[in-house]
Amino acid sequence: MMIQIGHRESHDIDIFLDDPQLLGFIDPSRSPLHFETMPSDYLGDGLRFQKFAFEGIGEIDFIVAGALTTAPFENRVVEGRTVHLETIPEIIAKKIYYRGSEANPRDIFDIAAAARSQLGEVVNALRALPEQVARTRERMKKLNPEFVGRAIAQLMIMPDYEASAADSLDAALAVLDEVLSSPQRT
């Protein structure tokens, strides 16, 4: 998301796989991997994810999760290579679907930031997930707004998004309310 809208600095990369068998090829305990820079730590469950942490650099997470939207990615050139880069609606749909009931302040800020530039597209994508949206909304309503605000203030927010950061919880809830108040389009 950082690449698409430049809302905050991020030091991790999520790579989504649609086949859990692929994790076996990147599990250091089962496959001889060769790294240019060795990870300082790694963790995985062999079924849903594999995480590599690189001290002072960031993390790479391989996550088994299929596409949730009709247009999940676009081709973009990143560091000289053409890659499938997930669309903003796909990223937000995955946050809601997989982590919504445990949404954290960073997720809340991401939802609010996504709505600034792609509200209609995000709402349309989330209409297909009413149960998950309702659970996410319920979770967010239980959070202490002061805690959320303080946690969001600790993020490395880019200048264009600093002014709206304090209203992220209200903005994210407004997105979810719009999804739940409007019928799903087919």
Short mmCIF file of C-alpha atoms in Angstrom, two decimals:
data_model
loop_
_atom_site.label_atom_id
_atom_site.label_comp_id
_atom_site.label_asym_id
_atom_site.label_seq_id
_atom_site.Cartn_x
_atom_site.Cartn_y
_atom_site.Cartn_z
CA MET A 1 0.00 0.00 0.00
CA MET A 2 2.90 2.31 0.73
CA ILE A 3 3.96 2.11 -2.92
CA GLN A 4 0.50 2.96 -4.23
CA ILE A 5 -0.58 5.83 -1.97
CA GLY A 6 2.48 6.80 0.08
CA HIS A 7 0.57 7.13 3.35
CA ARG A 8 3.18 5.76 5.76
CA GLU A 9 6.60 4.23 5.76
CA SER A 10 6.64 0.45 5.91
CA HIS A 11 9.49 -1.99 6.28
CA ASP A 12 7.74 -5.22 5.44
CA ILE A 13 6.57 -6.93 2.30
CA ASP A 14 3.64 -9.32 2.13
CA ILE A 15 3.69 -11.89 -0.65
CA PHE A 16 0.45 -13.78 -1.08
CA LEU A 17 0.42 -17.36 -2.32
CA ASP A 18 -2.66 -19.29 -3.37
CA ASP A 19 -1.19 -22.76 -2.72
CA PRO A 20 0.00 -23.80 0.77
CA GLN A 21 2.33 -26.38 -0.78
CA LEU A 22 4.55 -23.52 -1.96
CA LEU A 23 5.52 -22.75 1.64
CA GLY A 24 7.56 -25.96 1.72
CA PHE A 25 9.93 -24.51 -0.85
CA ILE A 26 10.74 -21.51 1.33
CA ASP A 27 10.77 -23.17 4.75
CA PRO A 28 14.44 -23.14 5.85
CA SER A 29 13.92 -26.29 7.91
CA ARG A 30 12.86 -28.23 4.81
CA SER A 31 14.57 -26.51 1.91
CA PRO A 32 18.15 -25.37 1.39
CA LEU A 33 17.74 -21.65 0.83
CA HIS A 34 20.55 -19.32 -0.11
CA PHE A 35 20.25 -15.69 0.93
CA GLU A 36 22.35 -12.75 -0.14
CA THR A 37 21.49 -11.27 3.27
CA MET A 38 20.76 -13.86 5.92
CA PRO A 39 17.57 -13.39 7.95
CA SER A 40 18.07 -12.66 11.63
CA ASP A 41 14.99 -14.76 12.39
CA TYR A 42 12.31 -16.76 10.68
CA LEU A 43 9.00 -18.21 11.72
CA GLY A 44 6.31 -20.19 9.99
CA ASP A 45 3.60 -22.73 10.56
CA GLY A 46 4.08 -24.65 7.31
CA LEU A 47 0.45 -24.17 6.44
CA ARG A 48 -0.51 -20.49 6.36
CA PHE A 49 2.61 -18.33 6.53
CA GLN A 50 6.38 -18.02 6.52
CA LYS A 51 8.06 -14.91 7.91
CA PHE A 52 11.65 -13.81 7.43
CA ALA A 53 13.00 -10.97 9.57
CA PHE A 54 16.08 -9.04 8.53
CA GLU A 55 17.49 -6.95 11.37
CA GLY A 56 17.71 -3.29 10.47
CA ILE A 57 15.95 -3.91 7.14
CA GLY A 58 12.45 -5.30 7.63
CA GLU A 59 10.39 -8.42 7.11
CA ILE A 60 9.09 -10.53 4.27
CA ASP A 61 5.88 -12.42 4.97
CA PHE A 62 4.68 -15.20 2.68
CA ILE A 63 0.98 -15.68 3.35
CA VAL A 64 -1.38 -18.27 1.92
CA ALA A 65 -4.48 -16.33 0.93
CA GLY A 66 -6.29 -16.32 -2.38
CA ALA A 67 -7.71 -13.24 -4.06
CA LEU A 68 -10.88 -11.71 -2.62
CA THR A 69 -11.73 -9.16 -5.32
CA THR A 70 -12.37 -9.37 -9.04
CA ALA A 71 -9.28 -7.28 -9.84
CA PRO A 72 -6.78 -8.26 -7.15
CA PHE A 73 -3.61 -6.89 -8.70
CA GLU A 74 -2.09 -4.68 -11.34
CA ASN A 75 1.25 -5.07 -13.05
CA ARG A 76 3.79 -2.52 -11.83
CA VAL A 77 7.51 -2.09 -12.21
CA VAL A 78 9.24 -2.23 -8.82
CA GLU A 79 13.03 -2.04 -8.62
CA GLY A 80 13.22 -2.71 -12.37
CA ARG A 81 11.02 -5.82 -12.32
CA THR A 82 7.42 -6.21 -13.37
CA VAL A 83 5.43 -7.61 -10.47
CA HIS A 84 1.81 -8.23 -9.56
CA LEU A 85 1.11 -5.50 -7.03
CA GLU A 86 -2.11 -5.92 -5.11
CA THR A 87 -4.70 -3.20 -5.55
CA ILE A 88 -5.76 -1.06 -2.61
CA PRO A 89 -9.25 -2.66 -2.49
CA GLU A 90 -7.66 -6.13 -2.40
CA ILE A 91 -5.31 -5.15 0.43
CA ILE A 92 -8.13 -3.69 2.50
CA ALA A 93 -10.39 -6.68 1.76
CA LYS A 94 -7.67 -9.01 3.07
CA LYS A 95 -7.18 -6.89 6.19
CA ILE A 96 -10.92 -7.08 6.89
CA TYR A 97 -11.34 -10.74 5.95
CA TYR A 98 -8.31 -12.18 7.71
CA ARG A 99 -7.61 -9.72 10.53
CA GLY A 100 -10.71 -7.62 10.96
CA SER A 101 -11.80 -9.13 14.26
CA GLU A 102 -8.32 -8.30 15.58
CA ALA A 103 -7.87 -5.00 13.73
CA ASN A 104 -5.04 -2.93 15.15
CA PRO A 105 -4.38 0.83 14.90
CA ARG A 106 -2.12 0.36 11.87
CA ASP A 107 -4.95 -1.45 10.04
CA ILE A 108 -7.35 1.34 11.03
CA PHE A 109 -5.00 3.98 9.65
CA ASP A 110 -4.56 1.96 6.43
CA ILE A 111 -8.34 1.69 5.94
CA ALA A 112 -8.78 5.43 6.51
CA ALA A 113 -5.89 6.28 4.17
CA ALA A 114 -7.23 3.96 1.47
CA ALA A 115 -10.61 5.63 1.69
CA ARG A 116 -9.04 9.03 1.01
CA SER A 117 -7.98 7.99 -2.47
CA GLN A 118 -10.21 5.04 -3.38
CA LEU A 119 -13.34 5.16 -1.25
CA GLY A 120 -15.74 3.87 -3.90
CA GLU A 121 -13.50 0.99 -4.92
CA VAL A 122 -12.84 -0.03 -1.30
CA VAL A 123 -16.54 0.10 -0.39
CA ASN A 124 -17.47 -1.94 -3.46
CA ALA A 125 -14.85 -4.58 -2.64
CA LEU A 126 -15.98 -4.84 0.98
CA ARG A 127 -19.66 -5.22 0.07
CA ALA A 128 -18.88 -8.86 -0.74
CA LEU A 129 -17.75 -9.38 2.89
CA PRO A 130 -20.64 -8.13 5.08
CA GLU A 131 -20.04 -10.56 7.96
CA GLN A 132 -16.35 -9.74 8.17
CA VAL A 133 -17.06 -6.02 7.87
CA ALA A 134 -19.58 -6.25 10.73
CA ARG A 135 -17.05 -8.10 12.93
CA THR A 136 -14.38 -5.54 12.12
CA ARG A 137 -16.73 -2.68 12.94
CA GLU A 138 -17.65 -4.34 16.23
CA ARG A 139 -13.96 -4.69 17.09
CA MET A 140 -13.21 -1.06 16.24
CA LYS A 141 -16.14 0.23 18.28
CA LYS A 142 -14.70 -1.53 21.36
CA LEU A 143 -11.30 0.11 21.04
CA ASN A 144 -10.33 3.07 23.18
CA PRO A 145 -10.08 6.03 20.76
CA GLU A 146 -7.26 7.60 22.78
CA PHE A 147 -5.22 4.38 22.58
CA VAL A 148 -5.84 4.14 18.84
CA GLY A 149 -4.85 7.77 18.34
CA ARG A 150 -1.62 7.38 20.33
CA ALA A 151 -0.70 4.18 18.48
CA ILE A 152 -1.37 5.76 15.08
CA ALA A 153 0.73 8.78 16.07
CA GLN A 154 3.68 6.37 16.51
CA LEU A 155 3.48 5.22 12.87
CA MET A 156 5.85 6.73 10.32
CA ILE A 157 3.11 8.74 8.64
CA MET A 158 3.95 10.66 5.49
CA PRO A 159 3.36 14.45 5.50
CA ASP A 160 0.29 14.38 3.22
CA TYR A 161 -1.52 12.12 5.71
CA GLU A 162 -0.43 13.65 9.03
CA ALA A 163 -3.38 16.03 9.33
CA SER A 164 -5.96 13.26 8.88
CA ALA A 165 -4.23 10.66 11.07
CA ALA A 166 -6.01 11.73 14.26
CA ASP A 167 -9.40 11.06 12.65
CA SER A 168 -8.48 7.59 11.37
CA LEU A 169 -10.78 5.63 13.67
CA ASP A 170 -13.80 7.75 12.71
CA ALA A 171 -12.86 7.60 9.03
CA ALA A 172 -12.42 3.80 9.08
CA LEU A 173 -15.73 3.34 10.90
CA ALA A 174 -17.42 5.58 8.30
CA VAL A 175 -16.11 3.29 5.54
CA LEU A 176 -17.46 0.21 7.29
CA ASP A 177 -20.79 1.92 7.99
CA GLU A 178 -21.11 2.81 4.32
CA VAL A 179 -20.44 -0.80 3.33
CA LEU A 180 -23.05 -2.11 5.76
CA SER A 181 -25.67 0.49 4.83
CA SER A 182 -25.50 -0.07 1.10
CA PRO A 183 -26.57 -3.17 -0.84
CA GLN A 184 -24.04 -5.46 -2.45
CA ARG A 185 -23.66 -4.84 -6.17
CA THR A 186 -23.53 -7.82 -8.45
#
